Tab-separated table of C-alpha atoms and ligand atoms in Angstrom:
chain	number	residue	atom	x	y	z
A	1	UNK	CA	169.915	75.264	85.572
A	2	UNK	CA	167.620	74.187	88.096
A	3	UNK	CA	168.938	71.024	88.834
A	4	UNK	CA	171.150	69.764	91.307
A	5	UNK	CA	173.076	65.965	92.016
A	6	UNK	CA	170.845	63.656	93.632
A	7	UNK	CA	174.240	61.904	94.500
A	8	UNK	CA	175.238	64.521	96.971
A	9	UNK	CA	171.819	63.802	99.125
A	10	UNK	CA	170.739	60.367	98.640
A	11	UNK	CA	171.319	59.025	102.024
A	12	UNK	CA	169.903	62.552	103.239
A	13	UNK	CA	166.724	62.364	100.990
A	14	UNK	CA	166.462	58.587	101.223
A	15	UNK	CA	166.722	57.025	104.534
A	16	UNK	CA	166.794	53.191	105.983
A	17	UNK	CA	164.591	54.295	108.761
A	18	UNK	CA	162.718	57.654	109.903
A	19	UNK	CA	165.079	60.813	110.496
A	20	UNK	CA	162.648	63.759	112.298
A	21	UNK	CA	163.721	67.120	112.339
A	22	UNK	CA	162.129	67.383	115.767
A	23	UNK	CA	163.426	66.296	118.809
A	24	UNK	CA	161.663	64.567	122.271
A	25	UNK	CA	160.853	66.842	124.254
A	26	UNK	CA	158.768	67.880	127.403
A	27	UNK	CA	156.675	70.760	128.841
A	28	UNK	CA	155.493	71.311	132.102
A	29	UNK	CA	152.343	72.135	132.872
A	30	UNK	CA	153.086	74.542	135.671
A	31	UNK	CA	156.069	76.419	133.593
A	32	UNK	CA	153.770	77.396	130.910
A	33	UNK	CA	150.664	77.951	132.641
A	34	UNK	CA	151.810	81.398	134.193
A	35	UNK	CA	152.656	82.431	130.968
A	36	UNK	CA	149.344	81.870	129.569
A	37	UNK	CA	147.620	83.585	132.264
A	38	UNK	CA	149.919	86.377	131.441
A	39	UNK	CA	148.890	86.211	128.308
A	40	UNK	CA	145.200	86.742	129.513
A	41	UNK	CA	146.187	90.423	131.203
A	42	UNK	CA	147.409	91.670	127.094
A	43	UNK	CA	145.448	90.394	124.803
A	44	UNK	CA	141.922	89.207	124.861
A	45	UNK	CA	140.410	86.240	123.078
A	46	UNK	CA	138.365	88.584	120.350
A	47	UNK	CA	141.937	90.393	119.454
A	48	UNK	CA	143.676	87.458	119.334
A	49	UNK	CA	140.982	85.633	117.871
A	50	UNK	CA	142.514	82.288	119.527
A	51	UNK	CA	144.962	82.836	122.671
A	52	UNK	CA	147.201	80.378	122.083
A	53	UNK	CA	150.898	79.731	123.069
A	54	UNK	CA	151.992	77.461	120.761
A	55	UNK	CA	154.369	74.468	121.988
A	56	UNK	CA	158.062	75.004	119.999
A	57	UNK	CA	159.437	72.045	119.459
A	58	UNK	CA	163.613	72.913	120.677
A	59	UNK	CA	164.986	71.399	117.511
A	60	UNK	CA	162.646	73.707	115.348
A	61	UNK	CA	162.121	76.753	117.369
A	62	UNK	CA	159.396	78.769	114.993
A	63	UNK	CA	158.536	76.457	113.166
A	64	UNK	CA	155.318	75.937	115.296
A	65	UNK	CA	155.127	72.323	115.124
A	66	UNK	CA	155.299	69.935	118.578
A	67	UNK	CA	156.701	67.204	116.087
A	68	UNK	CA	157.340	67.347	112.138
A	69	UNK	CA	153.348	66.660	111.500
A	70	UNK	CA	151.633	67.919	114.574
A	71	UNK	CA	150.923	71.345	116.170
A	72	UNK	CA	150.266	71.740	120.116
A	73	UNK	CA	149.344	74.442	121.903
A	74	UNK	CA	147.698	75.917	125.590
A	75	UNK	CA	144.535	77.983	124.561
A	76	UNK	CA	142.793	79.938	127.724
A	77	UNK	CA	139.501	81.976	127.575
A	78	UNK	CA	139.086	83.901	129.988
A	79	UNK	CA	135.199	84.020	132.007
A	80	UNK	CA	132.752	86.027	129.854
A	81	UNK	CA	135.095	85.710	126.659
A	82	UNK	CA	134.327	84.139	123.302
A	83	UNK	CA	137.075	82.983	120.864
A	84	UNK	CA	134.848	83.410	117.748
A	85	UNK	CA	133.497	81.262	114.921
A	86	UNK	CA	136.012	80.279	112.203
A	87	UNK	CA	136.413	77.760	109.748
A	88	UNK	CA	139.599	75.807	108.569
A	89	UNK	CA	140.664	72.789	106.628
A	90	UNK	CA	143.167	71.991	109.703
A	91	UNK	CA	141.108	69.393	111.857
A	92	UNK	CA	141.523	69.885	115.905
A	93	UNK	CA	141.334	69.076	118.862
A	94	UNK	CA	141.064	69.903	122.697
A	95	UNK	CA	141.974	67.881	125.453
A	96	UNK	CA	140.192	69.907	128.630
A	97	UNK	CA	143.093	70.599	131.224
A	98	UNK	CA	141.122	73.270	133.687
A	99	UNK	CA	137.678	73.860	132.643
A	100	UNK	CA	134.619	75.176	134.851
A	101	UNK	CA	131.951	76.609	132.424
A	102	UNK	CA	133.765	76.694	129.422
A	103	UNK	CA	132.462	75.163	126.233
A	104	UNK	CA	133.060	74.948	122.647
A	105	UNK	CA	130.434	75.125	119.572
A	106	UNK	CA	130.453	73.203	116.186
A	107	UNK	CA	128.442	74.285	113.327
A	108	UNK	CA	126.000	75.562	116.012
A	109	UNK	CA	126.085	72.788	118.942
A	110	UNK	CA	127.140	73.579	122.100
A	111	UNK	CA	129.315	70.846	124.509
A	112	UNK	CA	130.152	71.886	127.943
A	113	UNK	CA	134.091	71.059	128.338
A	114	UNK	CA	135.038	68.908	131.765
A	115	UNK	CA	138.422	68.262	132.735
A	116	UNK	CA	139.806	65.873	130.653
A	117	UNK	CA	137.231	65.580	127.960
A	118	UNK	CA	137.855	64.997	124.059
A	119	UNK	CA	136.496	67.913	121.725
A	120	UNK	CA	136.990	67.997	118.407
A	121	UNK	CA	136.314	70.510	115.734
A	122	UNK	CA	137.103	68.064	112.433
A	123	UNK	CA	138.083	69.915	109.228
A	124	UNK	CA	135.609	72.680	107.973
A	125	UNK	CA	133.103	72.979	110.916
A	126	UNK	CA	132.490	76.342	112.434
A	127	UNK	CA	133.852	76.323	115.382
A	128	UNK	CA	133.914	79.091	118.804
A	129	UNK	CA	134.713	78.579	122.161
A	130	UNK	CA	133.374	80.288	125.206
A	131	UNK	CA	133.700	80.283	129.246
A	132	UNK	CA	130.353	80.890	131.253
A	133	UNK	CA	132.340	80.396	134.429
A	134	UNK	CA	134.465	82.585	137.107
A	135	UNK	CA	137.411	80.323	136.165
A	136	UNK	CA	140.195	80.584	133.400
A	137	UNK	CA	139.589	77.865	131.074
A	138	UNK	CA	142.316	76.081	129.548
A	139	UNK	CA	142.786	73.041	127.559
A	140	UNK	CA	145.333	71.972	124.808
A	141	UNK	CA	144.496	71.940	121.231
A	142	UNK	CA	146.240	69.591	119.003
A	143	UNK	CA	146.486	70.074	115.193
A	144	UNK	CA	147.587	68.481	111.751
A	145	UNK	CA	148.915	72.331	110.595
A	146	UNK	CA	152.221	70.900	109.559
A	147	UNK	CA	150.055	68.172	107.455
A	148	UNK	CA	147.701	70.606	105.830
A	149	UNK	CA	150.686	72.955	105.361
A	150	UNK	CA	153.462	70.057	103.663
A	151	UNK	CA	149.791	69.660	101.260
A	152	UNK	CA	149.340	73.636	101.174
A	153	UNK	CA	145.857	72.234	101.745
A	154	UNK	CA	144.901	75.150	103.652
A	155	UNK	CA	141.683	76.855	103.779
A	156	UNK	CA	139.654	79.288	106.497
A	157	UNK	CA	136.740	81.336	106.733
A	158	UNK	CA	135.448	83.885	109.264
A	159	UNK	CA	131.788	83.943	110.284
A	160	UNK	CA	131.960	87.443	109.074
A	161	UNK	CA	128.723	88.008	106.911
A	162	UNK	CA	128.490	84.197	106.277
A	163	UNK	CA	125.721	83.036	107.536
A	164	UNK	CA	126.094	81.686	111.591
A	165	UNK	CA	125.234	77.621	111.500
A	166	UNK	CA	121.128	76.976	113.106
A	167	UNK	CA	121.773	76.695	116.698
A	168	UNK	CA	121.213	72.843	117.700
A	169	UNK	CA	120.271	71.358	121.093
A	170	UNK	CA	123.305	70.826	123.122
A	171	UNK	CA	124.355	67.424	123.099
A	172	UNK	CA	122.654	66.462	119.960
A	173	UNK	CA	125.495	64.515	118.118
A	174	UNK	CA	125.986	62.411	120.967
A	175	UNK	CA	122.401	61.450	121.831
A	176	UNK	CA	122.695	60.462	118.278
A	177	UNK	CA	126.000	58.736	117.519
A	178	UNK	CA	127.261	58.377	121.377
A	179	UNK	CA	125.479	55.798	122.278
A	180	UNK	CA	126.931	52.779	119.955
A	181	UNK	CA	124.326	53.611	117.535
A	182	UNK	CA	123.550	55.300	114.943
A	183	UNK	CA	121.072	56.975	112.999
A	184	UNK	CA	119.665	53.994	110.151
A	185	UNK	CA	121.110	55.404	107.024
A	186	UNK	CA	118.973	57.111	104.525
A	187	UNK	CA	116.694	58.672	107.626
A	188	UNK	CA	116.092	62.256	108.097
A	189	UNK	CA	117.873	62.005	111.584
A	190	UNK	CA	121.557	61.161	110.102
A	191	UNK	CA	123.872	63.800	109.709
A	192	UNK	CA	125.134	63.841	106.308
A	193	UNK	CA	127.323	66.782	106.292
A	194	UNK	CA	129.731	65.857	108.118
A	195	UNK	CA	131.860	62.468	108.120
A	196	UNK	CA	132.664	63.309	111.940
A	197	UNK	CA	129.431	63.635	113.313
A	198	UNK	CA	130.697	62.542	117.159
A	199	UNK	CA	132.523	65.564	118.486
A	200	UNK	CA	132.493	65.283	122.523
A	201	UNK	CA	133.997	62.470	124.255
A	202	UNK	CA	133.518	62.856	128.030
A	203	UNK	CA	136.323	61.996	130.289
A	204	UNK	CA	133.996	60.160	132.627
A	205	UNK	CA	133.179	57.620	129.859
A	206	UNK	CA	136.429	57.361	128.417
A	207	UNK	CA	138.087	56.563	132.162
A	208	UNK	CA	135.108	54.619	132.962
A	209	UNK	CA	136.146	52.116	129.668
A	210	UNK	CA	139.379	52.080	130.684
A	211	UNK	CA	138.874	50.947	133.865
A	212	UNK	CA	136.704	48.278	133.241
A	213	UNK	CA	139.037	47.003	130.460
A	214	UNK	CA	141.906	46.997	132.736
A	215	UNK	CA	139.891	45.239	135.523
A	216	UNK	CA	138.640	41.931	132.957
A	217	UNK	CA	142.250	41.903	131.290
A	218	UNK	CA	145.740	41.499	131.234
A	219	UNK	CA	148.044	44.205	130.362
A	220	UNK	CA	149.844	44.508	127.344
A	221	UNK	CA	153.873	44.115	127.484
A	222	UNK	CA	153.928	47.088	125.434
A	223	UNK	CA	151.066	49.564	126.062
A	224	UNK	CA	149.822	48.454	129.807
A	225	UNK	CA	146.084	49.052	128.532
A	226	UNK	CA	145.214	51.288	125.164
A	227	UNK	CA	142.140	52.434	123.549
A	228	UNK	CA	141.752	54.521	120.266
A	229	UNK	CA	138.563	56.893	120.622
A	230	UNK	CA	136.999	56.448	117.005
A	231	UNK	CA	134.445	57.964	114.551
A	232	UNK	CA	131.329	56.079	115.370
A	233	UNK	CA	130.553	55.860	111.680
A	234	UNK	CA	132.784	53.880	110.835
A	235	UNK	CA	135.245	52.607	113.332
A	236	UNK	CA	138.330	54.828	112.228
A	237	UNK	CA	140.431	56.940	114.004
A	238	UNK	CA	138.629	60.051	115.412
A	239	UNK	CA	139.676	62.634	112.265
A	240	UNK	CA	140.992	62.217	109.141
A	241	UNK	CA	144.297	62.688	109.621
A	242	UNK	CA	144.461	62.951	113.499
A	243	UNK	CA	144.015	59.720	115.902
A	244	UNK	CA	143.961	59.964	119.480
A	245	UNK	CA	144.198	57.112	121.939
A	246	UNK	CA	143.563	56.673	126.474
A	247	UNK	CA	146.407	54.773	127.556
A	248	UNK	CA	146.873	52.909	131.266
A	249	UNK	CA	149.740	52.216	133.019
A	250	UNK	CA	149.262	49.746	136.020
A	251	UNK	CA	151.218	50.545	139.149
A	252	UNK	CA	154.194	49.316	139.088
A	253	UNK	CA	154.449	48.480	135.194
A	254	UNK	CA	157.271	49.712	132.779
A	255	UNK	CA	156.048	48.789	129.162
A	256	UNK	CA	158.663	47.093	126.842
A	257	UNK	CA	160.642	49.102	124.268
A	258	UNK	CA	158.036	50.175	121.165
A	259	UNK	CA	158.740	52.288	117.982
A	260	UNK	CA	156.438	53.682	115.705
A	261	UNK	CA	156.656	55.732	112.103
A	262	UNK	CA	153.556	57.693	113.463
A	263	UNK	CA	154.768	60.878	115.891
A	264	UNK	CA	152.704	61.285	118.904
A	265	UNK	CA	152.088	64.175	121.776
A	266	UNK	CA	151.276	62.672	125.371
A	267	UNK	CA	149.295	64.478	128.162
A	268	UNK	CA	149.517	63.467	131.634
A	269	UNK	CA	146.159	62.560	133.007
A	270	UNK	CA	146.575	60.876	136.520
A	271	UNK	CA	149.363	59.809	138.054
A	272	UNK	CA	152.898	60.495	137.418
A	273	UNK	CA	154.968	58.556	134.883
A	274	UNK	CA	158.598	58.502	134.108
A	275	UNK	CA	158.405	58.465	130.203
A	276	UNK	CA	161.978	57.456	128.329
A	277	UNK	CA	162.201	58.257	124.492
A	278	UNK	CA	165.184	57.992	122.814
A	279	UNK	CA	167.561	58.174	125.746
A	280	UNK	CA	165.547	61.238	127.134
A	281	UNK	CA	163.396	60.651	130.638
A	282	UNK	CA	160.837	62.649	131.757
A	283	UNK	CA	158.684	62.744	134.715
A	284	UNK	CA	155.245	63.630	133.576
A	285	UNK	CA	152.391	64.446	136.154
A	286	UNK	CA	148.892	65.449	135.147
A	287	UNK	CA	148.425	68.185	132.152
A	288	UNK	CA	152.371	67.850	131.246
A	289	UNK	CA	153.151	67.209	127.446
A	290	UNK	CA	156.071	64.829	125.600
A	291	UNK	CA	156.188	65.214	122.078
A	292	UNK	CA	157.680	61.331	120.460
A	293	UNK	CA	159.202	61.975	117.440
A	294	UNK	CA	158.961	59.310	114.471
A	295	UNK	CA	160.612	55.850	115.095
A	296	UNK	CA	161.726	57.451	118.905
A	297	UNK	CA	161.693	54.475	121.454
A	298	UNK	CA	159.137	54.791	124.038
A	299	UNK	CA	158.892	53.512	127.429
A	300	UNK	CA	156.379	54.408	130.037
A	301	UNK	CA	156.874	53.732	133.538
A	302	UNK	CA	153.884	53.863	136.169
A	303	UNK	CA	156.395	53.747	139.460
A	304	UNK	CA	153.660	55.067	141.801
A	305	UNK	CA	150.130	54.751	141.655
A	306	UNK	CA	148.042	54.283	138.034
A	307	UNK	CA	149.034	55.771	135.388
A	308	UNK	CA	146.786	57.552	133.127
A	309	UNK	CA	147.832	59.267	129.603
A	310	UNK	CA	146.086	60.480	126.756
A	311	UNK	CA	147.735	60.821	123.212
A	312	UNK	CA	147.482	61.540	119.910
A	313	UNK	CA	149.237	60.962	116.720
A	314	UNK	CA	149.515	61.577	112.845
A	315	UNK	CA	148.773	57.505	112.751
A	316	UNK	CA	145.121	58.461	110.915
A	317	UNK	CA	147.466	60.227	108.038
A	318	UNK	CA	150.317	57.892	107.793
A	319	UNK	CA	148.291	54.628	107.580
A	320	UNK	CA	146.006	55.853	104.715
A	321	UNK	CA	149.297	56.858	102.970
A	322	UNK	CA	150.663	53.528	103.685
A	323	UNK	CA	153.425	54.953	105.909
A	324	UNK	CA	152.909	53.576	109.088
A	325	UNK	CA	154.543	51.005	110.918
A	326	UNK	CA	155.571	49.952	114.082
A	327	UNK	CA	158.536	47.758	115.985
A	328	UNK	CA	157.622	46.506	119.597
A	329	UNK	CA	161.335	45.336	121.176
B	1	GTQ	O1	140.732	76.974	118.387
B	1	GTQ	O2	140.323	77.152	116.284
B	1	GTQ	O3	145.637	76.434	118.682
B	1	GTQ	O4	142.213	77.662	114.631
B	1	GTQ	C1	145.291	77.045	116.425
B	1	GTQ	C2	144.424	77.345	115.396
B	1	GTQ	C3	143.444	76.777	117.914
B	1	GTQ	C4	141.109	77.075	117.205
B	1	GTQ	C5	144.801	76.741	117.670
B	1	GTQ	C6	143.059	77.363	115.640
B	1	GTQ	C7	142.566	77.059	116.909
């Protein structure tokens, strides 16, 4: 009568360390991207409202998650196209892979997207995206769907009749919170609604850090050289239950052997890497994705030139649920 043995499942339900449903696994860049412009000649952005191919993990086909927490997926718009203004509880973001005009409003500010730059659109800002160049844009979003969804914490709105957010001066949020500072708290110039106010992290700051980190430092036996991008309110991780991290790999360098209870997608940047997890290697070049499974050993090997990857992870999540932690062989 609605019960059933716990005896039969206990090593299922209760494990000694992580079992993921998903798997490792890779996508390459140039595979997919044909598809997507495909995509572009059947459907436009307005119909589909976001044109997205969403990255399967194998070991879950359709179940529309890149690892048991996190959703991936290319999105292109098109030159003169708008993917319009919604609203969701899932938090997101883009990591710019081809980008010549295109940009991407929250609750009424505009960023231009570069190659390589962070956007996010953090849980229940209005977001649309747009392309004012002669170039398909593309760029990968990232997304806690599988989070919200194991919550059923989901909510959306259309802009519809709702009222469209004031326009605001492009740039805005990062004159004011990009700059290590910060409105003084309790002035007219903070931005209260939001605890994300910081939404646009250019690639040519976030390399230029990363360069000059790696330059006065040693690397790191396990991560060559890492930085977490953070919420400049408070030091946290980006989102709240997305972190995202800039990793270097020196020439030459293979890190050591690390685990982690957090799962993680990795985009190529510069450079190619041969990335093991579990047993699996893959060669990654620039805009090629790995999805690392929980508790999957990770190496990264740089056996060219530099090696430069950005990530991110359900780390933000796990940590406030005390769930995270890490072993570095
Ligand atoms: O751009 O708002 O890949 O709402 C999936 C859901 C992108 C978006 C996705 C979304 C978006």
């Amino acid at each position: 009568m609605g019960t059933s043995p716990l005896w039969d499942v206990l090593d299922a339900l209760v494990t000694p360390h992580p079992a993921p449903r998903t798997k490792p696994a890779f996508w390459a860049y140039d595979g997919v991207r044909p598809l997507l412009i495909e995509a572009g000649d059947r459907i436009t952005a307005r119909e589909a409202e976001r044109r997205v191919l969403i990255l399967q993990n194998p070991a879950l086909p359709g179940a529309h998650r890149v690892t048991d927490t996190l959703y991936a997926g290319f999105q292109l718009v098109l030159p003169n196209e708008i993917a319009p203004s919604h609203r969701h509880t899932q938090s997101a973001l883009r990591l710019v892979l081809e980008s010549d005009g295109a940009w991407t409003a929250v609750d009424g500010e505009r960023v231009d997207m570069a190659d390589f730059d962070l956007v996010l659109t953090p849980n229940w800002r209005w977001h649309e995206h747009g392309n004012d160049g002669d170039r398909p844009a593309i760029w990968l979003d990232g997304l806690d769907i599988p989070i919200v969804t194991a919550f059923a914490g989901g909510f959306a709105e259309h802009l519809g009749n709702n009222q469209p957010p004031a326009p605001a001066a492009p740039g805005d949020s990062r004159a004011r919170y990009g700059s290590s500072l910060k409105p003084v708290a309790g002035t007219t110039a903070e931005r209260t609604a939001t605890r994300y106010p910081l939404f646009h992290f250019p690639y040519a700051h976030w390399r230029a850090a990363l360069a000059a980190t790696a330059k006065n430092s040693e690397a790191d036996p396990h991560f060559g050289y890492a930085m977490e991008f953070v919420n400049p309110v408070d030091g946290g991780p980006v989102m709240g239950t997305i972190s995202a991290f800039a990793q270097m790999i020196p020439a030459g360098m293979t890190t050591r052997p690390r685990r982690q209870s957090g799962s993680a997608v990795y985009v190529g940047v510069e450079g190619n890497a041969v990335v093991k997890v579990d047993g699996e290697t893959y060669r990654i070049g620039p805009r090629d994705v790995v999805a690392v499974p929980s508790w999957a050993e990770l190496t990264i090997e740089a056996p060219g030139a530099d090696v430069v990857l950005f990530s991110y992870s359900d780390r933000a999540s796990m940590e406030k649920l005390d769930l995270w932690r890490e072993r570095r062989d």
